[in-house]
PDB file of C-alpha atoms in Angstrom:
ATOM      1  CA  MET A 343     108.692 142.044 103.303  1.00 47.00           C
ATOM      2  CA  LYS A 344     111.050 139.996 105.417  1.00 48.00           C
ATOM      3  CA  HIS A 345     111.527 136.342 104.444  1.00 49.00           C
ATOM      4  CA  THR A 346     111.350 133.984 107.379  1.00 52.00           C
ATOM      5  CA  THR A 347     111.988 130.284 107.571  1.00 56.00           C
ATOM      6  CA  GLU A 348     109.480 129.532 110.262  1.00 57.00           C
ATOM      7  CA  PRO A 349     108.608 125.872 110.553  1.00 59.00           C
ATOM      8  CA  LYS A 350     105.334 124.842 108.969  1.00 72.00           C
ATOM      9  CA  THR A 351     102.448 123.923 111.172  1.00 87.00           C
ATOM     10  CA  ARG A 352     101.257 120.338 110.951  1.00 85.00           C
ATOM     11  CA  LYS A 353      98.217 121.464 108.964  1.00 88.00           C
ATOM     12  CA  GLN A 354     100.385 123.402 106.480  1.00 87.00           C
ATOM     13  CA  ALA A 355     102.677 120.408 106.055  1.00 85.00           C
ATOM     14  CA  VAL A 356      99.763 118.043 105.395  1.00 87.00           C
ATOM     15  CA  LEU A 357      98.222 120.491 102.912  1.00 90.00           C
ATOM     16  CA  HIS A 358     101.574 120.836 101.129  1.00 87.00           C
ATOM     17  CA  PHE A 359     101.940 117.045 100.982  1.00 88.00           C
ATOM     18  CA  ALA A 360      98.381 116.652  99.671  1.00 90.00           C
ATOM     19  CA  ARG A 361      98.889 119.360  97.033  1.00 91.00           C
ATOM     20  CA  HIS A 362     102.078 117.669  95.921  1.00 90.00           C
ATOM     21  CA  ALA A 363     100.258 114.309  95.644  1.00 90.00           C
ATOM     22  CA  VAL A 364      97.477 115.883  93.559  1.00 93.00           C
ATOM     23  CA  GLU A 365     100.054 117.532  91.281  1.00 93.00           C
ATOM     24  CA  MET A 366     101.667 114.155  90.703  1.00 91.00           C
ATOM     25  CA  LEU A 367      98.313 112.491  89.999  1.00 93.00           C
ATOM     26  CA  VAL A 368      97.641 115.182  87.396  1.00 95.00           C
ATOM     27  CA  ALA A 369     101.097 114.559  85.909  1.00 95.00           C
ATOM     28  CA  MET A 370     100.302 110.825  85.696  1.00 93.00           C
ATOM     29  CA  VAL A 371      97.036 111.504  83.869  1.00 94.00           C
ATOM     30  CA  ALA A 372      98.794 113.970  81.576  1.00 96.00           C
ATOM     31  CA  GLY A 373     101.378 111.300  80.732  1.00 95.00           C
ATOM     32  CA  MET A 374      98.605 108.872  79.774  1.00 93.00           C
ATOM     33  CA  VAL A 375      96.667 111.451  77.737  1.00 95.00           C
ATOM     34  CA  VAL A 376      99.691 112.813  75.876  1.00 96.00           C
ATOM     35  CA  LEU A 377     101.420 109.500  75.172  1.00 96.00           C
ATOM     36  CA  GLU A 378      98.406 107.276  74.370  1.00 93.00           C
ATOM     37  CA  PRO A 379      98.019 108.679  70.814  1.00 94.00           C
ATOM     38  CA  VAL A 380     101.717 108.038  70.163  1.00 95.00           C
ATOM     39  CA  TRP A 381     101.355 104.393  71.209  1.00 94.00           C
ATOM     40  CA  SER A 382      98.123 104.043  69.229  1.00 92.00           C
ATOM     41  CA  PHE A 383      99.957 105.186  66.130  1.00 95.00           C
ATOM     42  CA  LEU A 384     103.125 103.147  66.687  1.00 95.00           C
ATOM     43  CA  TRP A 385     101.439  99.982  68.016  1.00 95.00           C
ATOM     44  CA  PRO A 386      97.830  99.790  66.795  1.00 95.00           C
ATOM     45  CA  SER A 387      97.269  96.297  68.232  1.00 95.00           C
ATOM     46  CA  LEU A 388      98.440  97.290  71.737  1.00 94.00           C
ATOM     47  CA  PRO A 389      94.949  97.254  73.338  1.00 91.00           C
ATOM     48  CA  GLY A 390      94.674  93.557  72.416  1.00 94.00           C
ATOM     49  CA  ASN A 391      97.791  92.660  74.421  1.00 96.00           C
ATOM     50  CA  VAL A 392      96.779  93.136  78.062  1.00 97.00           C
ATOM     51  CA  THR A 393     100.268  92.567  79.495  1.00 97.00           C
ATOM     52  CA  ALA A 394     101.944  95.030  77.141  1.00 97.00           C
ATOM     53  CA  ASN A 395      99.089  97.496  77.533  1.00 95.00           C
ATOM     54  CA  ALA A 396      99.409  97.457  81.328  1.00 96.00           C
ATOM     55  CA  LEU A 397     103.172  98.012  81.183  1.00 96.00           C
ATOM     56  CA  VAL A 398     102.837 100.772  78.578  1.00 96.00           C
ATOM     57  CA  MET A 399     100.216 102.450  80.780  1.00 94.00           C
ATOM     58  CA  ALA A 400     102.626 102.348  83.729  1.00 95.00           C
ATOM     59  CA  THR A 401     105.351 103.741  81.471  1.00 96.00           C
ATOM     60  CA  ASN A 402     103.158 106.620  80.316  1.00 96.00           C
ATOM     61  CA  MET A 403     102.296 107.507  83.914  1.00 95.00           C
ATOM     62  CA  SER A 404     105.930 107.171  84.990  1.00 96.00           C
ATOM     63  CA  LEU A 405     107.126 109.489  82.240  1.00 97.00           C
ATOM     64  CA  GLY A 406     104.563 112.157  83.124  1.00 96.00           C
ATOM     65  CA  MET A 407     105.417 111.788  86.795  1.00 94.00           C
ATOM     66  CA  ALA A 408     109.180 111.852  86.180  1.00 96.00           C
ATOM     67  CA  LEU A 409     108.938 115.035  84.125  1.00 96.00           C
ATOM     68  CA  TRP A 410     106.917 116.783  86.825  1.00 95.00           C
ATOM     69  CA  MET A 411     109.245 115.555  89.555  1.00 94.00           C
ATOM     70  CA  ARG A 412     112.278 116.930  87.667  1.00 95.00           C
ATOM     71  CA  ILE A 413     110.477 120.259  87.276  1.00 95.00           C
ATOM     72  CA  ARG A 414     109.939 120.183  91.062  1.00 92.00           C
ATOM     73  CA  ARG A 415     113.685 119.407  91.445  1.00 93.00           C
ATOM     74  CA  HIS A 416     113.378 115.912  92.884  1.00 93.00           C
ATOM     75  CA  GLY A 417     116.434 113.685  92.682  1.00 93.00           C
ATOM     76  CA  TRP A 418     116.791 110.660  90.427  1.00 95.00           C
ATOM     77  CA  ALA A 419     116.480 108.200  93.322  1.00 94.00           C
ATOM     78  CA  SER A 420     113.088 109.640  94.256  1.00 94.00           C
ATOM     79  CA  ILE A 421     112.000 109.541  90.629  1.00 95.00           C
ATOM     80  CA  ALA A 422     113.097 105.906  90.322  1.00 96.00           C
ATOM     81  CA  GLU A 423     111.183 104.979  93.480  1.00 95.00           C
ATOM     82  CA  MET A 424     108.059 106.737  92.262  1.00 94.00           C
ATOM     83  CA  SER A 425     108.347 105.054  88.872  1.00 95.00           C
ATOM     84  CA  ALA A 426     108.626 101.684  90.609  1.00 96.00           C
ATOM     85  CA  ALA A 427     105.423 102.553  92.464  1.00 95.00           C
ATOM     86  CA  MET A 428     103.719 103.027  89.078  1.00 93.00           C
ATOM     87  CA  TYR A 429     104.712  99.524  87.934  1.00 96.00           C
ATOM     88  CA  LEU A 430     104.324  97.630  91.217  1.00 96.00           C
ATOM     89  CA  PRO A 431     100.539  97.106  91.176  1.00 95.00           C
ATOM     90  CA  TYR A 432     100.623  95.795  87.605  1.00 95.00           C
ATOM     91  CA  VAL A 433     103.586  93.523  88.270  1.00 95.00           C
ATOM     92  CA  LEU A 434     101.833  92.110  91.333  1.00 96.00           C
ATOM     93  CA  PHE A 435      98.621  91.364  89.422  1.00 96.00           C
ATOM     94  CA  LEU A 436     100.108  90.115  86.130  1.00 97.00           C
ATOM     95  CA  PRO A 437     100.673  86.528  87.397  1.00 97.00           C
ATOM     96  CA  PHE A 438      96.992  86.377  88.410  1.00 97.00           C
ATOM     97  CA  PHE A 439      96.038  87.533  84.919  1.00 97.00           C
ATOM     98  CA  TRP A 440      98.388  85.056  83.221  1.00 98.00           C
ATOM     99  CA  THR A 441      96.904  82.173  85.206  1.00 98.00           C
ATOM    100  CA  GLY A 442      93.346  83.275  84.461  1.00 97.00           C
ATOM    101  CA  LEU A 443      92.491  84.185  88.050  1.00 98.00           C
ATOM    102  CA  VAL A 444      91.697  87.801  87.110  1.00 97.00           C
ATOM    103  CA  SER A 445      90.474  89.329  83.857  1.00 97.00           C
ATOM    104  CA  GLY A 446      92.208  92.006  81.819  1.00 96.00           C
ATOM    105  CA  PRO A 447      89.810  94.723  82.985  1.00 96.00           C
ATOM    106  CA  THR A 448      90.346  93.641  86.604  1.00 97.00           C
ATOM    107  CA  LEU A 449      94.116  93.846  86.130  1.00 96.00           C
ATOM    108  CA  MET A 450      93.851  97.343  84.656  1.00 95.00           C
ATOM    109  CA  THR A 451      91.463  98.558  87.359  1.00 96.00           C
ATOM    110  CA  ALA A 452      93.535  97.085  90.187  1.00 95.00           C
ATOM    111  CA  GLY A 453      96.697  98.575  88.693  1.00 94.00           C
ATOM    112  CA  HIS A 454      95.211 102.039  88.547  1.00 93.00           C
ATOM    113  CA  VAL A 455      93.565 101.912  91.979  1.00 94.00           C
ATOM    114  CA  LEU A 456      96.541 100.406  93.830  1.00 95.00           C
ATOM    115  CA  MET A 457      98.935 102.840  92.194  1.00 93.00           C
ATOM    116  CA  VAL A 458      97.658 105.635  94.440  1.00 93.00           C
ATOM    117  CA  PRO A 459      98.579 103.934  97.748  1.00 95.00           C
ATOM    118  CA  ALA A 460     101.882 102.798  96.188  1.00 95.00           C
ATOM    119  CA  MET A 461     102.611 106.391  95.232  1.00 93.00           C
ATOM    120  CA  LEU A 462     101.646 107.656  98.685  1.00 92.00           C
ATOM    121  CA  ALA A 463     103.889 105.030 100.290  1.00 93.00           C
ATOM    122  CA  ALA A 464     106.824 106.268  98.195  1.00 92.00           C
ATOM    123  CA  MET A 465     106.016 109.823  99.268  1.00 90.00           C
ATOM    124  CA  VAL A 466     105.780 108.927 102.961  1.00 92.00           C
ATOM    125  CA  ARG A 467     109.092 107.078 102.685  1.00 90.00           C
ATOM    126  CA  ARG A 468     110.682 110.418 101.749  1.00 87.00           C
ATOM    127  CA  ARG A 469     108.266 112.592 103.709  1.00 85.00           C
ATOM    128  CA  ALA A 470     110.703 115.487 104.184  1.00 83.00           C
ATOM    129  CA  GLU A 471     111.158 115.756 100.430  1.00 83.00           C
ATOM    130  CA  TYR A 472     107.405 116.070  99.974  1.00 80.00           C
ATOM    131  CA  GLY A 473     106.930 118.606 102.738  1.00 75.00           C
ATOM    132  CA  LEU A 474     105.559 116.389 105.480  1.00 67.00           C
TER     133      LEU A 474
END
């Protein structure tokens, strides 16, 4: 079979981009699932410290994401940008938590929900790297 380098159709490119995004979401969840027991053992009181818990959660997701991105042969700059996208929602909401304007559960929910558009923004910024 002859290998061709025909350009992808728009639909193929969007599907590739979407698949890549789903893979990275799975990697984020895997990072949380795999690393949470380690943190629970090393820092049993972590759930009581909302600020630390939020930052550890972002770290767990970043590590899972970074590992998957290296497997997919992404460069360090892309990995750093994606890791920043994992922290950004928490960093933006922490001052509201510290001043009592939002609760801990609201901070954690907002961090998780807003992480997806932050991640997609990082992907769109480097759209060629993600197949779009």
